[in-house]
Amino acid sequence: MTQQPSQSPQFFLTAPSPCPYLEGQFERKVFTHLVGDRAPELNDLLTQGGFRRSQNIAYRPACETCRACVSVRILAQEFQPTRNMKRILKRNSDMIGSAHEAEPSTEQYSLFRTYLDARHRKGGMSDMTVLDYAMMVEDTHVDTQVIEYRRRGADSFVTGRGEGELIAVALTDRMADGLSMVYSFYDPAHEERSLGTFMILDHIRRAAAAGLPHVYLGYWVNGSRKMAYKVRFKPQEHLGPNGWSRVE
């Protein structure tokens, strides 16, 4: 697709393809481009309407026979961690996340490949090259950061950064009403840390500290075990035909 979008966004519909989450289903997506000066404002509006961002594209499911994908956002100001989540926070108390400009690095890509090879070897991203990864990170026209997680250093309270090996990474958009977790990955050798859960908990803390009401997690897919973790962070809201509704 080489056509440049006009001032008003143009929306396109993909052809049906096998659903990666539910066997026997086919997915279609509606999408538009996020470019130009209005990209941050448009991204906010579309995310609030159930879209997700991938590079400079905003998309949402438009499946003909299935409505299993549900947009989920956590109410960061009201969130209280469960006992298990508190244990995960304690287990990772030696970790610190530092936010950077949306710039890729060789270290990030090495961790990204390790993660994909261990967790998503047959997924749609499994053949991503270092150039593909670079595009995923830096091809953005909105307020995007890379948050790198490392062990705390002796002077982390001064620098705000950890030291040592890179253990986890989150690609995150900051919007007017919250943080949107675009993609995250981690070192599978640290499975005992529950790093996926820890990064979500850290984003909830960041949103609450910044006075932002929401953390957007993307889609919970009813019936998909891979997406079941998203409904554990309550209270949260689900987007339905009548707008966002609270789920305790």
Tab-separated table of C-alpha atoms in Angstrom:
chain	number	residue	atom	x	y	z
A	1	MET	CA	0.000	0.000	0.000
A	2	THR	CA	1.781	3.122	-1.251
A	3	GLN	CA	-1.105	5.584	-1.405
A	4	GLN	CA	-0.693	8.463	1.029
A	5	PRO	CA	-3.715	9.193	3.226
A	6	SER	CA	-5.521	12.513	2.897
A	7	GLN	CA	-6.254	14.912	5.760
A	8	SER	CA	-9.328	12.826	6.658
A	9	PRO	CA	-8.384	9.208	7.432
A	10	GLN	CA	-9.285	6.578	4.881
A	11	PHE	CA	-10.197	3.105	6.105
A	12	PHE	CA	-9.452	-0.161	4.343
A	13	LEU	CA	-10.576	-3.755	4.871
A	14	THR	CA	-8.277	-6.761	4.677
A	15	ALA	CA	-9.172	-10.049	2.995
A	16	PRO	CA	-10.145	-12.971	5.273
A	17	SER	CA	-7.264	-14.998	6.738
A	18	PRO	CA	-7.055	-17.805	9.338
A	19	CYS	CA	-7.502	-16.523	12.880
A	20	PRO	CA	-4.319	-16.921	14.995
A	21	TYR	CA	-6.336	-17.319	18.209
A	22	LEU	CA	-9.425	-19.427	17.473
A	23	GLU	CA	-9.162	-22.553	15.353
A	24	GLY	CA	-11.561	-22.694	12.445
A	25	GLN	CA	-12.280	-18.965	12.461
A	26	PHE	CA	-11.244	-16.374	9.883
A	27	GLU	CA	-10.289	-12.818	10.704
A	28	ARG	CA	-10.650	-9.553	8.838
A	29	LYS	CA	-9.352	-6.170	9.935
A	30	VAL	CA	-10.260	-2.592	9.179
A	31	PHE	CA	-7.252	-0.267	9.215
A	32	THR	CA	-6.031	3.244	8.510
A	33	HIS	CA	-2.717	5.101	8.448
A	34	LEU	CA	-1.388	7.118	11.401
A	35	VAL	CA	0.798	9.790	9.831
A	36	GLY	CA	1.176	13.547	9.928
A	37	ASP	CA	0.541	16.140	12.620
A	38	ARG	CA	-2.848	14.695	13.557
A	39	ALA	CA	-1.514	11.189	14.185
A	40	PRO	CA	-1.381	11.465	18.017
A	41	GLU	CA	-4.933	12.840	18.215
A	42	LEU	CA	-6.219	10.214	15.779
A	43	ASN	CA	-4.434	7.431	17.645
A	44	ASP	CA	-6.097	8.531	20.894
A	45	LEU	CA	-9.563	8.539	19.323
A	46	LEU	CA	-9.106	5.226	17.558
A	47	THR	CA	-7.605	3.471	20.591
A	48	GLN	CA	-10.555	4.645	22.674
A	49	GLY	CA	-12.736	3.142	19.937
A	50	GLY	CA	-11.080	-0.274	20.068
A	51	PHE	CA	-8.234	0.074	17.570
A	52	ARG	CA	-4.641	-1.032	18.108
A	53	ARG	CA	-1.458	0.421	16.631
A	54	SER	CA	1.210	-1.453	14.661
A	55	GLN	CA	3.885	0.869	13.271
A	56	ASN	CA	1.975	3.627	11.441
A	57	ILE	CA	-1.189	1.535	11.064
A	58	ALA	CA	-4.238	1.537	13.375
A	59	TYR	CA	-6.436	-1.545	13.041
A	60	ARG	CA	-9.305	-3.379	14.677
A	61	PRO	CA	-11.088	-6.693	14.020
A	62	ALA	CA	-13.927	-6.636	11.495
A	63	CYS	CA	-14.738	-10.336	11.400
A	64	GLU	CA	-17.984	-11.350	9.735
A	65	THR	CA	-19.114	-14.182	12.039
A	66	CYS	CA	-17.143	-13.717	15.275
A	67	ARG	CA	-17.045	-11.080	18.032
A	68	ALA	CA	-14.644	-12.837	20.396
A	69	CYS	CA	-12.058	-10.018	20.401
A	70	VAL	CA	-12.844	-7.495	23.150
A	71	SER	CA	-10.821	-4.337	23.809
A	72	VAL	CA	-9.624	-4.174	27.427
A	73	ARG	CA	-8.341	-1.277	29.501
A	74	ILE	CA	-7.374	-1.325	33.174
A	75	LEU	CA	-8.633	1.378	35.555
A	76	ALA	CA	-5.195	2.348	36.835
A	77	GLN	CA	-6.305	4.742	39.576
A	78	GLU	CA	-8.523	2.110	41.229
A	79	PHE	CA	-6.391	-0.980	40.688
A	80	GLN	CA	-5.327	-3.046	43.675
A	81	PRO	CA	-2.936	-5.981	43.121
A	82	THR	CA	-3.944	-9.451	44.236
A	83	ARG	CA	-1.812	-11.400	46.685
A	84	ASN	CA	-0.165	-13.252	43.822
A	85	MET	CA	0.566	-9.967	42.032
A	86	LYS	CA	2.124	-8.579	45.204
A	87	ARG	CA	4.412	-11.603	45.284
A	88	ILE	CA	5.403	-10.933	41.670
A	89	LEU	CA	6.182	-7.297	42.507
A	90	LYS	CA	8.303	-8.402	45.452
A	91	ARG	CA	10.087	-11.002	43.315
A	92	ASN	CA	11.022	-8.240	40.876
A	93	SER	CA	11.868	-5.564	43.412
A	94	ASP	CA	15.448	-5.669	42.113
A	95	MET	CA	14.231	-4.561	38.654
A	96	ILE	CA	13.853	-1.061	37.283
A	97	GLY	CA	12.387	0.119	34.007
A	98	SER	CA	13.867	3.132	32.249
A	99	ALA	CA	12.038	4.913	29.426
A	100	HIS	CA	13.866	5.816	26.220
A	101	GLU	CA	13.057	7.339	22.862
A	102	ALA	CA	11.579	4.856	20.376
A	103	GLU	CA	14.943	3.737	19.043
A	104	PRO	CA	15.897	0.090	18.414
A	105	SER	CA	19.162	-1.487	19.521
A	106	THR	CA	21.087	-4.668	18.795
A	107	GLU	CA	20.617	-5.701	22.427
A	108	GLN	CA	16.846	-5.315	22.135
A	109	TYR	CA	16.694	-7.343	18.939
A	110	SER	CA	18.796	-10.137	20.447
A	111	LEU	CA	16.339	-10.396	23.344
A	112	PHE	CA	13.392	-10.137	20.932
A	113	ARG	CA	14.712	-13.070	18.859
A	114	THR	CA	15.323	-15.159	21.980
A	115	TYR	CA	11.755	-14.491	23.085
A	116	LEU	CA	10.211	-15.322	19.707
A	117	ASP	CA	12.254	-18.498	19.280
A	118	ALA	CA	11.185	-19.724	22.714
A	119	ARG	CA	7.541	-18.591	22.809
A	120	HIS	CA	6.276	-17.858	19.302
A	121	ARG	CA	8.347	-19.958	16.914
A	122	LYS	CA	5.341	-20.594	14.647
A	123	GLY	CA	3.765	-17.153	15.043
A	124	GLY	CA	3.346	-14.449	12.452
A	125	MET	CA	6.384	-12.537	13.761
A	126	SER	CA	8.756	-15.504	13.817
A	127	ASP	CA	10.669	-14.493	10.683
A	128	MET	CA	11.189	-10.837	11.603
A	129	THR	CA	14.667	-9.562	10.742
A	130	VAL	CA	16.593	-6.851	12.550
A	131	LEU	CA	15.260	-4.363	9.986
A	132	ASP	CA	11.695	-5.514	10.621
A	133	TYR	CA	12.252	-5.013	14.348
A	134	ALA	CA	13.687	-1.550	13.773
A	135	MET	CA	10.579	-0.592	11.800
A	136	MET	CA	8.308	-1.934	14.534
A	137	VAL	CA	9.969	0.356	17.070
A	138	GLU	CA	10.741	3.543	15.201
A	139	ASP	CA	8.003	3.723	12.554
A	140	THR	CA	5.678	5.799	14.738
A	141	HIS	CA	4.105	9.231	14.469
A	142	VAL	CA	2.776	9.237	18.030
A	143	ASP	CA	4.333	9.567	21.494
A	144	THR	CA	6.064	6.186	21.779
A	145	GLN	CA	8.713	5.019	24.253
A	146	VAL	CA	10.790	1.916	24.742
A	147	ILE	CA	10.948	0.887	28.398
A	148	GLU	CA	13.971	-1.286	29.172
A	149	TYR	CA	13.999	-3.410	32.318
A	150	ARG	CA	17.274	-4.265	34.033
A	151	ARG	CA	18.387	-5.016	37.576
A	152	ARG	CA	18.733	-2.006	39.826
A	153	GLY	CA	22.174	-0.489	40.121
A	154	ALA	CA	23.839	1.215	43.059
A	155	ASP	CA	22.976	4.664	41.677
A	156	SER	CA	19.603	3.851	40.089
A	157	PHE	CA	17.887	6.251	42.494
A	158	VAL	CA	19.934	9.028	40.836
A	159	THR	CA	20.005	7.936	37.196
A	160	GLY	CA	16.589	6.265	37.051
A	161	ARG	CA	18.169	3.385	35.141
A	162	GLY	CA	19.108	-0.175	35.927
A	163	GLU	CA	22.374	-1.910	35.203
A	164	GLY	CA	23.456	-5.200	33.688
A	165	GLU	CA	21.771	-7.365	31.088
A	166	LEU	CA	18.526	-6.402	29.390
A	167	ILE	CA	15.806	-8.663	30.794
A	168	ALA	CA	12.548	-7.250	29.392
A	169	VAL	CA	11.286	-4.562	27.011
A	170	ALA	CA	7.948	-2.812	26.495
A	171	LEU	CA	7.002	-0.677	23.492
A	172	THR	CA	4.467	1.792	24.875
A	173	ASP	CA	2.366	4.681	23.562
A	174	ARG	CA	1.465	7.551	25.852
A	175	MET	CA	-1.976	8.961	25.115
A	176	ALA	CA	-4.114	11.697	26.644
A	177	ASP	CA	-6.033	9.184	28.770
A	178	GLY	CA	-3.497	6.464	29.463
A	179	LEU	CA	-0.717	4.154	28.382
A	180	SER	CA	-1.144	1.651	25.566
A	181	MET	CA	1.094	-1.429	25.691
A	182	VAL	CA	1.838	-1.985	22.002
A	183	TYR	CA	4.174	-4.967	22.424
A	184	SER	CA	6.354	-6.463	25.151
A	185	PHE	CA	8.875	-9.276	25.366
A	186	TYR	CA	11.316	-10.721	27.890
A	187	ASP	CA	14.030	-13.265	28.545
A	188	PRO	CA	12.285	-16.662	28.834
A	189	ALA	CA	15.150	-17.883	31.033
A	190	HIS	CA	13.599	-15.786	33.853
A	191	GLU	CA	10.239	-17.553	33.812
A	192	GLU	CA	10.068	-17.553	37.619
A	193	ARG	CA	9.817	-13.751	37.590
A	194	SER	CA	6.481	-13.696	35.671
A	195	LEU	CA	7.846	-10.770	33.676
A	196	GLY	CA	4.772	-10.349	31.478
A	197	THR	CA	2.623	-9.738	34.547
A	198	PHE	CA	5.314	-7.566	36.134
A	199	MET	CA	5.477	-5.243	33.114
A	200	ILE	CA	1.699	-4.753	33.178
A	201	LEU	CA	1.837	-3.989	36.905
A	202	ASP	CA	4.655	-1.523	36.278
A	203	HIS	CA	2.601	0.216	33.574
A	204	ILE	CA	-0.352	0.480	35.955
A	205	ARG	CA	1.969	2.130	38.483
A	206	ARG	CA	3.335	4.498	35.833
A	207	ALA	CA	-0.146	5.488	34.652
A	208	ALA	CA	-1.396	6.056	38.207
A	209	ALA	CA	1.670	8.154	39.077
A	210	ALA	CA	1.122	10.291	35.966
A	211	GLY	CA	-2.554	10.825	36.769
A	212	LEU	CA	-3.659	8.818	33.723
A	213	PRO	CA	-6.822	6.732	34.134
A	214	HIS	CA	-6.157	3.787	31.814
A	215	VAL	CA	-3.707	1.120	30.710
A	216	TYR	CA	-4.780	-0.340	27.355
A	217	LEU	CA	-3.957	-4.050	26.943
A	218	GLY	CA	-5.346	-4.628	23.465
A	219	TYR	CA	-7.721	-7.524	22.857
A	220	TRP	CA	-8.936	-10.206	25.193
A	221	VAL	CA	-10.096	-13.101	23.025
A	222	ASN	CA	-12.864	-15.068	24.675
A	223	GLY	CA	-11.965	-18.745	24.281
A	224	SER	CA	-8.224	-18.209	23.748
A	225	ARG	CA	-5.981	-19.470	26.549
A	226	LYS	CA	-3.166	-17.212	25.312
A	227	MET	CA	-5.247	-14.123	26.100
A	228	ALA	CA	-6.797	-15.260	29.399
A	229	TYR	CA	-4.254	-13.344	31.505
A	230	LYS	CA	-5.674	-9.969	30.448
A	231	VAL	CA	-8.848	-10.259	32.520
A	232	ARG	CA	-6.937	-10.745	35.789
A	233	PHE	CA	-6.186	-7.028	36.195
A	234	LYS	CA	-9.344	-5.591	37.724
A	235	PRO	CA	-11.202	-3.326	37.837
A	236	GLN	CA	-11.113	-2.972	34.075
A	237	GLU	CA	-13.397	-1.939	31.256
A	238	HIS	CA	-14.455	-3.860	28.152
A	239	LEU	CA	-15.586	-2.179	24.943
A	240	GLY	CA	-18.945	-3.380	23.672
A	241	PRO	CA	-21.684	-2.185	21.305
A	242	ASN	CA	-22.824	0.382	23.891
A	243	GLY	CA	-19.353	1.668	24.795
A	244	TRP	CA	-17.006	0.843	27.656
A	245	SER	CA	-18.474	-1.149	30.545
A	246	ARG	CA	-16.892	-1.851	33.916
A	247	VAL	CA	-15.819	-5.377	34.875
A	248	GLU	CA	-14.944	-6.138	38.496
